[in-house]
Coordinates of C-alpha atoms in Angstrom, one line a residue:
Chain A
X4 CA 13.3 26.4 32.0
X5 CA 10.4 24.4 33.8
X6 CA 11.0 22.2 36.9
X7 CA 8.1 19.9 36.4
X8 CA 6.2 19.1 33.6
X9 CA 2.8 16.5 33.5
X10 CA 1.9 14.6 30.1
X11 CA -0.9 12.9 28.8
X12 CA 0.2 10.5 25.4
X13 CA -2.4 8.4 23.9
X14 CA -3.4 4.9 23.3
X15 CA -2.9 3.4 19.5
X16 CA -4.5 1.1 17.3
X17 CA -1.9 -0.6 15.1
X18 CA -1.8 -2.7 11.9
X19 CA -5.1 -1.1 11.3
X20 CA -6.4 -4.8 10.1
X21 CA -4.7 -4.9 6.7
X22 CA -1.3 -2.8 7.4
X23 CA 0.0 -5.5 9.6
X24 CA 3.8 -3.5 11.3
X25 CA 3.4 -0.5 8.9
X26 CA 0.0 1.4 10.1
X27 CA -0.9 2.7 13.1
X28 CA -3.1 5.7 14.8
X29 CA -3.8 7.4 17.8
X30 CA -7.3 7.8 19.8
X31 CA -8.3 10.9 22.3
X32 CA -9.3 7.9 24.9
X33 CA -7.3 6.1 26.7
X34 CA -4.2 7.2 27.4
X35 CA -1.6 7.5 29.9
X36 CA 0.2 10.3 32.1
X37 CA 3.3 10.9 33.8
X38 CA 4.5 13.5 35.5
X39 CA 8.3 14.9 35.5
X40 CA 10.7 16.8 37.9
X41 CA 14.1 17.5 37.6
X42 CA 15.9 16.5 40.5
X43 CA 19.3 17.8 41.8
X44 CA 21.2 14.5 41.3
X45 CA 22.3 12.6 38.1
X46 CA 20.1 9.8 37.9
X47 CA 16.3 8.5 36.4
X48 CA 14.4 7.2 39.2
X49 CA 10.4 6.0 39.3
X50 CA 8.8 7.2 42.5
X51 CA 5.3 6.3 41.9
X52 CA 3.5 4.0 39.6
X53 CA -0.5 4.4 39.4
X54 CA -3.5 1.8 38.1
X55 CA -1.0 -1.2 37.1
X56 CA -2.2 -3.3 39.6
X57 CA 1.7 -3.7 40.5
X58 CA 2.8 -5.0 37.2
X59 CA 5.2 -2.6 36.4
X60 CA 8.7 -2.9 37.6
X61 CA 10.0 0.6 39.4
X62 CA 13.6 -0.7 38.3
X63 CA 14.8 2.1 36.5
X64 CA 17.1 -0.2 33.8
X65 CA 13.7 -2.4 33.7
X66 CA 10.8 0.2 33.0
X67 CA 10.0 1.5 29.8
X68 CA 10.2 4.8 30.4
X69 CA 13.1 5.4 32.6
X70 CA 14.9 3.2 30.0
X71 CA 14.2 5.6 26.9
X72 CA 14.4 9.0 28.9
X73 CA 17.7 7.7 30.1
X74 CA 18.6 6.7 26.7
X75 CA 17.6 10.4 25.2
X76 CA 19.5 12.0 27.8
X77 CA 22.5 10.4 27.0
X78 CA 22.3 11.2 23.5
X79 CA 21.3 14.6 24.0
X80 CA 25.0 14.6 25.9
X81 CA 23.1 15.3 29.2
X82 CA 24.0 12.8 30.8
X83 CA 24.0 14.2 34.6
X84 CA 20.4 15.4 34.7
X85 CA 18.0 13.5 36.8
X86 CA 14.7 13.0 37.0
X87 CA 12.1 11.9 38.8
X88 CA 8.6 10.1 37.1
X89 CA 5.4 9.4 38.4
X90 CA 3.6 7.0 35.8
X91 CA -0.4 6.6 35.9
X92 CA -1.5 4.4 33.7
X93 CA -5.0 5.5 33.0
X94 CA -4.9 2.5 30.6
X95 CA -4.6 -1.3 30.4
X96 CA -1.9 -3.1 30.2
X97 CA -1.5 -5.7 27.4
X98 CA -4.5 -4.8 25.6
X99 CA -3.3 -4.1 22.4
X100 CA -4.0 -0.9 22.7
X101 CA -0.1 0.4 22.7
X102 CA 0.2 0.5 26.7
X103 CA 3.8 0.8 27.2
X104 CA 4.1 2.8 24.0
X105 CA 1.3 5.4 25.5
X106 CA 3.7 5.4 29.0
X107 CA 7.4 5.5 27.1
X108 CA 5.8 8.4 24.7
X109 CA 4.1 10.5 27.8
X110 CA 8.1 10.0 29.4
X111 CA 9.9 11.0 26.0
X112 CA 7.6 14.5 25.4
X113 CA 8.2 15.3 29.5
X114 CA 12.0 14.7 28.7
X115 CA 11.8 16.9 25.4
X116 CA 10.1 19.5 27.1
X117 CA 11.7 20.0 30.0
X118 CA 15.5 20.4 28.4
X119 CA 14.0 22.9 25.8
X120 CA 13.3 20.6 22.9
X121 CA 16.1 19.7 21.2
X122 CA 14.7 17.2 19.1
X123 CA 11.4 17.1 17.1
X124 CA 8.6 14.7 18.2
X125 CA 9.4 12.6 14.9
X126 CA 13.2 12.6 15.9
X127 CA 11.6 10.9 19.6
X128 CA 10.8 8.0 17.4
X129 CA 14.0 5.7 17.7
X130 CA 14.3 6.4 21.5
X131 CA 10.5 5.5 21.9
X132 CA 11.7 2.1 20.1
X133 CA 14.2 1.0 22.3
X134 CA 11.3 0.8 25.1
X135 CA 8.9 -1.2 23.1
X136 CA 12.0 -2.9 22.1
X137 CA 12.3 -4.2 26.3
X138 CA 8.6 -4.2 26.7
X139 CA 7.2 -6.3 23.2
X140 CA 10.9 -8.0 22.5
X141 CA 11.0 -6.2 18.8
X142 CA 11.7 -2.1 18.8
X143 CA 8.2 -1.8 16.6
X144 CA 7.1 1.6 15.5
X145 CA 3.5 1.0 14.3
X146 CA 2.4 2.4 17.9
X147 CA 5.2 4.4 19.5
X148 CA 5.0 6.5 15.9
X149 CA 1.2 7.5 16.0
X150 CA 1.8 8.1 19.7
X151 CA 4.2 10.3 18.9
X152 CA 3.1 12.5 16.1
X153 CA -0.9 11.5 16.6
X154 CA -3.3 11.0 13.7
X155 CA -2.6 8.1 11.1
X156 CA 1.1 7.1 10.2
X157 CA 2.6 5.0 7.8
X158 CA 6.2 3.2 8.6
X159 CA 6.8 2.5 5.1
X160 CA 10.9 1.3 6.1
X161 CA 12.6 0.4 9.4
X162 CA 16.0 0.3 7.6
X163 CA 16.3 3.4 7.1
X164 CA 13.4 4.2 9.6
X165 CA 10.6 6.1 7.0
X166 CA 8.0 7.5 9.2
X167 CA 4.9 9.1 7.2
X168 CA 2.0 10.6 8.4
X169 CA -1.2 10.2 6.0
X170 CA -4.4 12.4 6.4
X171 CA -7.8 10.8 6.9
X172 CA -11.1 12.2 7.1
X173 CA -12.3 13.6 9.5
X174 CA -15.6 11.8 10.5
X175 CA -14.0 9.1 11.3
X176 CA -14.4 7.5 14.7
X177 CA -12.8 4.8 16.2
X178 CA -15.0 2.3 18.8
X179 CA -12.7 -0.2 20.5
X180 CA -13.5 -2.8 23.6
X181 CA -10.8 -4.4 25.3
X182 CA -12.3 -8.2 26.8
X183 CA -10.6 -9.1 29.7
X184 CA -8.6 -12.2 28.3
X185 CA -4.7 -12.7 28.0
X186 CA -3.0 -12.4 24.9
X187 CA 0.6 -11.4 25.6
X188 CA 2.3 -9.4 22.2
X189 CA 5.3 -12.0 22.6
X190 CA 2.5 -15.0 22.0
X191 CA 0.9 -13.1 19.4
X192 CA 3.8 -12.7 17.7
X193 CA 4.9 -16.2 18.2
X194 CA 1.7 -17.8 16.2
X195 CA 2.0 -15.8 12.9
X196 CA 3.1 -18.1 10.3
X197 CA 6.8 -16.9 9.2
X198 CA 5.4 -17.7 5.5
X199 CA 2.5 -16.5 3.4
X200 CA 0.9 -17.3 0.1
X201 CA 2.2 -14.9 -2.8
X202 CA -1.6 -15.0 -3.6
X203 CA -2.5 -13.8 -0.4
X204 CA 0.2 -11.1 0.6
X205 CA -0.9 -9.6 -3.2
X206 CA -4.7 -9.5 -2.1
X207 CA -3.0 -7.4 1.2
X208 CA -0.8 -5.2 -0.9
X209 CA -3.8 -4.3 -2.8
X210 CA -5.5 -3.8 0.3
X211 CA -2.8 -1.8 2.1
X212 CA -2.6 0.4 -1.3
X213 CA -6.5 0.9 -1.2
X214 CA -6.4 2.1 2.6
X215 CA -3.8 4.5 1.9
X216 CA -6.0 5.8 -1.1
X217 CA -8.8 5.9 0.9
X218 CA -7.2 8.2 3.8
X219 CA -6.1 10.6 0.9
X220 CA -9.4 11.0 -1.0
X221 CA -11.0 11.0 2.4
X222 CA -13.2 8.4 0.9
X223 CA -14.6 6.9 3.4
X224 CA -16.5 3.6 1.2
X225 CA -12.7 3.1 -0.7
X226 CA -11.3 3.0 3.3
X227 CA -14.3 0.5 4.4
X228 CA -13.9 -2.2 1.9
X229 CA -9.8 -2.1 1.9
X230 CA -10.0 -2.9 5.6
X231 CA -9.6 -6.7 5.1
X232 CA -6.7 -9.4 6.4
X233 CA -6.4 -12.2 4.6
X234 CA -2.4 -13.2 6.6
X235 CA -2.6 -12.3 10.0
X236 CA -6.5 -12.6 11.6
X237 CA -7.3 -15.6 10.2
X238 CA -4.5 -16.7 12.8
X239 CA -5.0 -14.0 15.5
X240 CA -8.6 -14.2 15.7
X241 CA -8.4 -17.6 17.4
X242 CA -7.2 -16.0 20.3
X243 CA -10.6 -13.7 20.9
X244 CA -13.6 -15.1 21.4
X245 CA -16.6 -15.3 19.2
X246 CA -14.3 -12.9 17.0
X247 CA -16.6 -13.2 13.5
X248 CA -19.8 -12.9 15.4
X249 CA -18.2 -9.6 17.2
X250 CA -17.7 -8.6 13.4
X251 CA -21.4 -9.9 12.4
X252 CA -22.4 -7.3 15.6
X253 CA -20.1 -4.6 14.5
X254 CA -20.9 -4.9 10.8
X255 CA -24.8 -5.2 11.2
X256 CA -24.5 -2.0 13.4
X257 CA -23.2 0.3 11.1
X258 CA -19.6 -0.7 11.2
X259 CA -16.6 0.6 8.6
X260 CA -14.5 -2.1 9.7
X261 CA -13.6 -4.1 12.3
X262 CA -10.3 -5.6 13.7
X263 CA -8.0 -7.1 16.1
X264 CA -6.0 -4.0 17.4
X265 CA -1.9 -4.3 17.4
X266 CA -2.1 -8.0 18.5
X267 CA -5.3 -7.7 20.6
X268 CA -7.2 -9.2 22.5
X269 CA -8.8 -5.7 21.9
X270 CA -10.8 -5.1 18.8
X271 CA -11.6 -2.4 17.1
X272 CA -14.3 -0.6 14.7
X273 CA -14.3 2.5 12.3
X274 CA -17.6 4.5 12.3
X275 CA -18.9 7.5 11.1
X276 CA -19.8 9.2 14.0
X277 CA -19.6 9.2 17.8
X278 CA -23.3 7.2 18.3
X279 CA -22.6 4.7 16.0
X280 CA -19.3 3.9 18.2
X281 CA -21.3 4.1 21.4
X282 CA -24.1 1.7 20.2
X283 CA -21.7 -0.8 18.3
X284 CA -19.8 -0.8 21.9
X285 CA -22.7 -1.3 23.7
X286 CA -23.7 -4.3 21.4
X287 CA -20.1 -5.7 21.8
X288 CA -19.8 -5.6 25.7
X289 CA -23.1 -6.9 26.0
X290 CA -22.1 -10.4 23.6
X291 CA -18.6 -10.5 25.9
X292 CA -20.8 -10.9 29.1
X293 CA -22.6 -13.5 27.4
X294 CA -19.7 -15.1 26.7
X295 CA -19.0 -14.8 30.7
X296 CA -16.2 -12.0 29.7
X297 CA -15.9 -9.0 31.1
X298 CA -15.1 -5.7 29.1
X299 CA -14.2 -2.2 29.0
X300 CA -15.1 -0.1 26.4
X301 CA -13.6 3.9 24.5
X302 CA -15.2 5.4 21.7
X303 CA -13.0 8.7 20.5
X304 CA -12.4 10.4 17.2
X305 CA -8.8 10.2 15.9
X306 CA -6.9 11.6 17.8
X307 CA -4.4 14.5 15.9
X308 CA -2.1 15.7 18.4
X309 CA -0.5 13.1 19.9
X310 CA 1.4 14.1 23.7
X311 CA -0.3 17.7 25.1
X312 CA 1.1 18.9 28.0
X313 CA -1.5 19.1 30.8
X314 CA -0.1 21.2 33.4
Chain B
X20 CA -23.6 7.4 -36.2
X21 CA -19.8 6.9 -37.8
X22 CA -19.1 3.9 -39.9
X23 CA -15.1 3.4 -39.1
X24 CA -13.4 5.0 -36.4
X25 CA -9.2 4.5 -36.2
X26 CA -7.9 4.6 -31.9
X27 CA -4.2 4.8 -30.7
X28 CA -4.2 3.1 -27.2
X29 CA -0.6 3.3 -25.1
X30 CA 2.0 1.0 -23.3
X31 CA 1.9 0.5 -19.8
X32 CA 3.9 -0.2 -17.3
X33 CA 3.1 -3.2 -15.0
X34 CA 3.7 -4.7 -11.3
X35 CA 5.7 -0.8 -10.7
X36 CA 8.1 -2.2 -9.0
X37 CA 7.1 -2.7 -5.9
X38 CA 3.1 -3.3 -6.5
X39 CA 3.0 -6.9 -8.1
X40 CA -0.4 -7.6 -10.1
X41 CA -1.5 -4.5 -7.9
X42 CA -0.6 -1.5 -10.1
X43 CA 0.0 0.2 -13.7
X44 CA 0.5 3.0 -15.2
X45 CA 0.1 4.7 -19.1
X46 CA 3.0 6.2 -21.4
X47 CA 2.7 8.0 -24.3
X48 CA 4.5 5.9 -26.4
X49 CA 4.7 3.4 -27.7
X50 CA 1.2 2.3 -28.1
X51 CA -1.1 0.2 -31.0
X52 CA -3.4 1.4 -33.8
X53 CA -6.6 -0.1 -34.5
X54 CA -9.1 1.2 -37.8
X55 CA -12.5 -0.5 -37.2
X56 CA -15.2 -0.4 -39.6
X57 CA -18.8 -1.3 -39.4
X58 CA -19.6 -4.0 -42.5
X59 CA -23.1 -5.0 -43.5
X60 CA -23.1 -8.7 -42.3
X61 CA -22.5 -9.9 -38.8
X62 CA -19.2 -10.9 -37.1
X63 CA -16.2 -9.9 -35.6
X64 CA -13.0 -10.6 -38.9
X65 CA -9.7 -9.1 -38.9
X66 CA -8.8 -8.2 -42.5
X67 CA -5.0 -6.8 -41.8
X68 CA -2.0 -7.2 -39.3
X69 CA 1.1 -4.9 -39.3
X70 CA 4.1 -5.0 -37.8
X71 CA 4.1 -8.2 -35.9
X72 CA 6.5 -10.4 -37.6
X73 CA 3.5 -12.7 -38.5
X74 CA 3.3 -13.4 -35.2
X75 CA -0.4 -12.7 -34.2
X76 CA -3.8 -14.7 -35.3
X77 CA -6.3 -13.3 -37.7
X78 CA -8.8 -16.6 -36.4
X79 CA -10.9 -14.3 -34.7
X80 CA -11.6 -16.9 -32.2
X81 CA -8.0 -16.7 -31.4
X82 CA -7.0 -12.8 -31.5
X83 CA -7.4 -11.1 -28.5
X84 CA -8.8 -8.0 -30.0
X85 CA -11.8 -9.7 -31.5
X86 CA -12.5 -12.0 -28.8
X87 CA -13.2 -9.5 -26.4
X88 CA -15.1 -7.1 -29.1
X89 CA -17.5 -10.0 -30.1
X90 CA -17.0 -10.6 -26.1
X91 CA -18.5 -6.9 -26.1
X92 CA -21.0 -6.8 -28.8
X93 CA -22.7 -10.0 -27.3
X94 CA -22.6 -7.9 -23.6
X95 CA -24.4 -5.2 -25.4
X96 CA -27.1 -6.7 -27.2
X97 CA -26.0 -6.2 -30.6
X98 CA -24.3 -9.7 -31.5
X99 CA -25.7 -8.6 -34.9
X100 CA -23.0 -6.4 -35.4
X101 CA -20.3 -7.1 -37.8
X102 CA -16.9 -5.2 -37.9
X103 CA -13.9 -5.0 -39.7
X104 CA -10.2 -4.7 -37.8
X105 CA -6.9 -3.4 -39.0
X106 CA -4.2 -3.9 -36.2
X107 CA -1.2 -1.7 -36.5
X108 CA 1.5 -3.4 -33.9
X109 CA 3.6 0.1 -33.4
X110 CA 5.3 -1.7 -30.1
X111 CA 7.3 -5.1 -29.9
X112 CA 5.0 -8.3 -29.1
X113 CA 6.4 -10.3 -25.6
X114 CA 8.2 -6.9 -24.5
X115 CA 6.5 -6.9 -21.2
X116 CA 4.6 -3.2 -22.1
X117 CA 1.3 -5.0 -22.2
X118 CA 1.6 -5.4 -26.1
X119 CA -1.4 -7.1 -26.2
X120 CA -3.5 -4.7 -23.7
X121 CA -2.6 -2.2 -26.2
X122 CA -4.1 -3.9 -29.3
X123 CA -7.0 -5.3 -27.2
X124 CA -8.3 -1.6 -25.8
X125 CA -8.0 0.0 -29.0
X126 CA -10.3 -2.7 -30.3
X127 CA -12.7 -1.7 -27.3
X128 CA -12.6 1.9 -27.4
X129 CA -12.9 1.9 -31.1
X130 CA -16.1 -0.2 -31.0
X131 CA -17.6 1.4 -28.1
X132 CA -17.3 4.8 -29.9
X133 CA -18.6 3.0 -32.9
X134 CA -21.9 1.8 -30.7
X135 CA -22.4 5.8 -29.2
X136 CA -20.3 4.8 -26.0
X137 CA -22.7 3.0 -23.9
X138 CA -20.5 2.0 -21.9
X139 CA -17.6 3.7 -19.9
X140 CA -14.1 3.3 -20.0
X141 CA -13.9 1.6 -16.2
X142 CA -16.9 -0.6 -18.0
X143 CA -14.4 -1.3 -20.5
X144 CA -11.9 -2.6 -18.2
X145 CA -13.7 -6.4 -17.4
X146 CA -13.7 -6.7 -21.5
X147 CA -10.3 -6.4 -22.3
X148 CA -9.6 -8.4 -19.1
X149 CA -11.1 -11.5 -21.3
X150 CA -8.8 -10.7 -24.2
X151 CA -5.8 -11.0 -21.4
X152 CA -6.7 -14.2 -20.3
X153 CA -6.4 -15.9 -23.8
X154 CA -2.6 -13.7 -24.3
X155 CA -1.2 -14.2 -20.7
X156 CA -3.4 -17.5 -19.0
X157 CA -4.3 -15.4 -16.5
X158 CA -7.0 -12.3 -16.4
X159 CA -5.5 -9.4 -15.2
X160 CA -6.0 -6.0 -15.1
X161 CA -2.6 -4.2 -14.2
X162 CA -2.2 -3.8 -18.1
X163 CA -5.5 -3.2 -19.5
X164 CA -7.0 -0.9 -16.8
X165 CA -4.0 1.8 -17.0
X166 CA -4.3 1.7 -21.0
X167 CA -8.0 2.7 -20.7
X168 CA -8.2 4.8 -18.0
X169 CA -4.4 6.7 -18.4
X170 CA -2.2 7.5 -15.2
X171 CA -1.7 5.6 -13.0
X172 CA -3.8 3.1 -11.6
X173 CA -4.2 0.4 -8.4
X174 CA -6.2 -2.4 -8.8
X175 CA -7.5 -3.0 -5.2
X176 CA -9.3 -6.1 -5.5
X177 CA -10.0 -8.6 -8.6
X178 CA -12.8 -10.4 -6.6
X179 CA -14.9 -7.8 -6.7
X180 CA -12.9 -5.8 -9.2
X181 CA -12.0 -2.8 -7.8
X182 CA -9.9 -0.3 -9.4
X183 CA -8.4 3.2 -8.3
X184 CA -7.0 6.0 -9.9
X185 CA -4.1 7.7 -8.1
X186 CA -2.8 10.9 -9.2
X187 CA 1.0 11.3 -10.1
X188 CA 3.6 14.4 -9.9
X189 CA 3.0 15.8 -13.3
X190 CA 7.0 15.9 -13.9
X191 CA 7.4 12.2 -13.7
X192 CA 8.9 10.8 -16.8
X193 CA 9.6 7.4 -17.5
X194 CA 12.0 5.8 -19.7
X195 CA 11.9 2.2 -21.3
X196 CA 14.5 0.1 -22.5
X197 CA 13.4 -3.5 -24.6
X198 CA 16.3 -5.4 -24.9
X199 CA 15.8 -8.4 -27.5
X200 CA 15.8 -11.8 -25.3
X201 CA 12.7 -13.5 -25.0
X202 CA 10.5 -14.0 -22.2
X203 CA 7.3 -15.0 -22.4
X204 CA 4.8 -14.3 -19.7
X205 CA 3.5 -17.1 -19.2
X206 CA 7.2 -18.9 -18.2
X207 CA 8.0 -15.6 -16.2
X208 CA 5.4 -15.7 -14.2
X209 CA 6.0 -19.8 -13.7
X210 CA 9.2 -18.8 -12.0
X211 CA 8.3 -16.7 -9.2
X212 CA 7.6 -18.7 -5.9
X213 CA 4.3 -19.8 -4.6
X214 CA 5.2 -18.8 -1.0
X215 CA 7.0 -15.9 0.4
X216 CA 8.4 -14.9 3.9
X217 CA 6.1 -12.7 5.9
X218 CA 9.1 -10.3 6.6
X219 CA 9.4 -9.7 2.9
X220 CA 5.7 -9.5 2.2
X221 CA 5.6 -6.6 4.8
X222 CA 8.3 -4.9 3.8
X223 CA 6.7 -5.0 0.3
X224 CA 3.6 -3.4 1.4
X225 CA 5.2 -0.9 3.4
X226 CA 6.7 -0.4 0.1
X227 CA 3.8 -0.4 -1.7
X228 CA 1.8 2.3 0.8
X229 CA 4.9 4.8 0.4
X230 CA 4.6 4.6 -3.5
X231 CA 0.8 5.5 -3.2
X232 CA 1.6 7.9 -0.1
X233 CA 4.7 9.5 -2.5
X234 CA 1.9 10.0 -5.7
X235 CA -0.9 11.5 -3.9
X236 CA 1.9 13.7 -2.2
X237 CA 3.7 14.0 -5.0
X238 CA 6.5 13.6 -3.2
X239 CA 9.1 12.3 -6.0
X240 CA 11.7 11.5 -3.4
X241 CA 9.3 9.3 -1.4
X242 CA 8.1 7.7 -4.4
X243 CA 11.8 6.8 -5.3
X244 CA 12.7 5.0 -2.2
X245 CA 9.4 3.3 -2.1
X246 CA 9.9 1.5 -5.4
X247 CA 12.0 -1.4 -3.9
X248 CA 10.9 -4.9 -4.7
X249 CA 11.9 -7.6 -2.4
X250 CA 9.5 -10.2 -3.7
X251 CA 9.3 -10.6 -7.5
X252 CA 12.7 -9.0 -8.6
X253 CA 15.0 -11.3 -7.4
X254 CA 13.7 -14.0 -8.8
X255 CA 12.7 -12.5 -12.5
X256 CA 15.7 -10.1 -12.8
X257 CA 18.0 -13.5 -13.5
X258 CA 15.8 -13.5 -17.2
X259 CA 17.6 -10.0 -17.8
X260 CA 21.4 -10.3 -18.6
X261 CA 23.5 -8.0 -16.4
X262 CA 20.5 -6.4 -14.3
X263 CA 22.1 -5.0 -11.6
X264 CA 24.6 -3.4 -13.3
X265 CA 22.0 -1.6 -15.8
X266 CA 20.3 -0.4 -12.2
X267 CA 23.6 0.8 -11.5
X268 CA 23.9 2.7 -14.8
X269 CA 20.2 4.2 -14.2
X270 CA 20.9 4.9 -10.8
X271 CA 24.1 6.7 -11.8
X272 CA 22.5 8.9 -14.0
X273 CA 19.7 10.8 -12.3
X274 CA 16.7 7.8 -11.8
X275 CA 14.7 7.9 -9.3
X276 CA 13.8 4.4 -10.0
X277 CA 15.1 1.0 -12.0
X278 CA 12.9 -2.1 -11.8
X279 CA 11.4 -4.5 -14.7
X280 CA 8.1 -3.7 -17.0
X281 CA 5.5 -6.2 -16.2
X282 CA 7.2 -9.8 -16.8
X283 CA 10.0 -8.5 -18.6
X284 CA 12.4 -8.1 -20.4
X285 CA 11.3 -4.3 -20.8
X286 CA 13.3 -2.3 -18.2
X287 CA 11.8 1.1 -17.1
X288 CA 13.2 3.8 -15.3
X289 CA 11.4 7.4 -13.8
X290 CA 13.2 10.3 -14.1
X291 CA 12.4 13.7 -13.4
X292 CA 12.2 15.1 -16.8
X293 CA 12.6 13.7 -20.6
X294 CA 16.6 15.3 -20.8
X295 CA 17.8 12.5 -18.4
X296 CA 15.1 10.0 -19.4
X297 CA 17.0 10.3 -23.0
X298 CA 20.1 9.4 -21.2
X299 CA 19.7 7.0 -19.5
X300 CA 18.1 5.3 -22.0
X301 CA 21.7 5.7 -24.4
X302 CA 23.5 5.0 -21.9
X303 CA 21.8 1.5 -21.3
X304 CA 21.4 0.1 -24.8
X305 CA 25.2 0.8 -25.1
X306 CA 25.4 -1.6 -22.2
X307 CA 23.2 -4.3 -24.0
X308 CA 25.2 -3.7 -26.8
X309 CA 28.3 -4.3 -25.3
X310 CA 26.5 -8.1 -23.8
X311 CA 25.7 -8.4 -27.5
X312 CA 22.1 -7.6 -27.1
X313 CA 20.1 -5.0 -29.4
X314 CA 17.4 -3.1 -27.5
X315 CA 14.9 -0.7 -28.7
X316 CA 13.8 2.4 -26.1
X317 CA 11.2 5.1 -25.7
X318 CA 10.9 7.9 -23.4
X319 CA 7.6 9.7 -22.2
X320 CA 5.5 11.3 -19.8
X321 CA 2.7 9.4 -18.4
X322 CA -0.1 9.4 -20.4
X323 CA -3.0 10.7 -19.1
X324 CA -5.2 10.2 -21.4
X325 CA -5.6 6.1 -22.3
X326 CA -6.7 5.9 -25.7
X327 CA -7.7 8.4 -27.9
X328 CA -8.8 8.8 -31.5
X329 CA -6.9 9.8 -34.4
X330 CA -9.8 10.3 -37.1

């Protein structure tokens, strides 16, 4: 059995416009890396964190990676195993791109690999959710499930947990822009109304059903016209400067959709190819600059593999 | 061109448990029949209605069939065409099985046939919705669309109208029991709350997405576990005597799902075969009898064709 492994796990876009709390997908870029080494004495320790600007805790009971790895070791009956973790944050924290999920999933995939893969990737989901619970206050699966499984994922139900892998058109391309404005997930959840009109809810589940149908049918046009959010976006968009102007810019430049990634502030679009995604990223970044807001952009196909072993 | 035609159009189950206002499917039995004859002078007239126990109006401006046929003739620029309509109600009125839709769709399919099919069946949907508007107070498409198109149908959006045909597992069988209790559609709509909790709405759209996924994947088990309604059923079920006991009887006898058809009072189940459907129908009818309530039952595969020409 190997004594050490290096793993990459992808960033993810949760909600996917109309699928609040039930849909998510993974992208090839960005993502996080973890190096994990078996050590001789028990205990999960974090020996290095880079790229986090000092924001993440080293304390094993406070870091989502060590918490979920320890939880995993206890579950498989190997609490005596000790590991050292090096975490390389290669994506921004608080971006709405599933930053904590990427780290947690990289850690869980690493430990499962070192233990000889006793659990499937699907079976790792609940352990990653434990990490989310600590990071975001609620144990959601719409980032960790696509990060672990790759591709497009439906969380049909939480009790019991029921995760469905959805197909998608291969040409679908994703552009992401992360503006440097602060939107903590906890606060972004708080501003959402706890009641909605039945009329809006019907519009929303018509669109969710339309998006899922479009993914199965690989019907780009149906995907595009289904990606509307009448429930969450009208509220959360106020946290993103000039949101509707940004949408106009994206749609005018060939975007199939435009929306908030997770709880924001990152925004994402679907396009038909890499060129469109790149052009949209440039135009959106330019508009953010005009608003005196720095931003980082990514473009990527939908990630089909989930976490991978790098070394 | 033929001077007369006889058409059958199928009953339909709208809502389909979790898909309030967006999902519907057609069944082979029951359904309505229409005989339509071209006459020499203009005007749409109804010359005969049977099987309605005198409940449907003969006045051409008040009957959903003549209203939608006239609307169709005006639209295709043939207002001078006159027709005589005989309507054979072969299914109960006010049953929650799309009774008015079946008649309207039979009439529209008949007139379109007599005119040489200038419109597709999809293009007939808005004309049938005009009839629904008169019959139910709102121009819904979740009965008329599956009655016209056959099979399983998603109404993704009403503005603009966007209808998606969904695949389904061929072995899926439907049992229906119509108890003789009165639940007019208008009243059944009224008792539904106009606001719902976001939490319930998320559960519902997870299930809608799960059901649509199950239909595409032909995954009977996923279909079964997705067919839960936390929004409408808890309210509407109070109009159906002993609803939860009926569910228990159905599920104990192999039903994949149990729910209200449209606005009720009919209830329907999915099963894996005709035998299960028949047994469930018998047990449910027996329970209704024990409640001093007469009932009628049907069992049928999902109808794949929509309306058909009989003569």
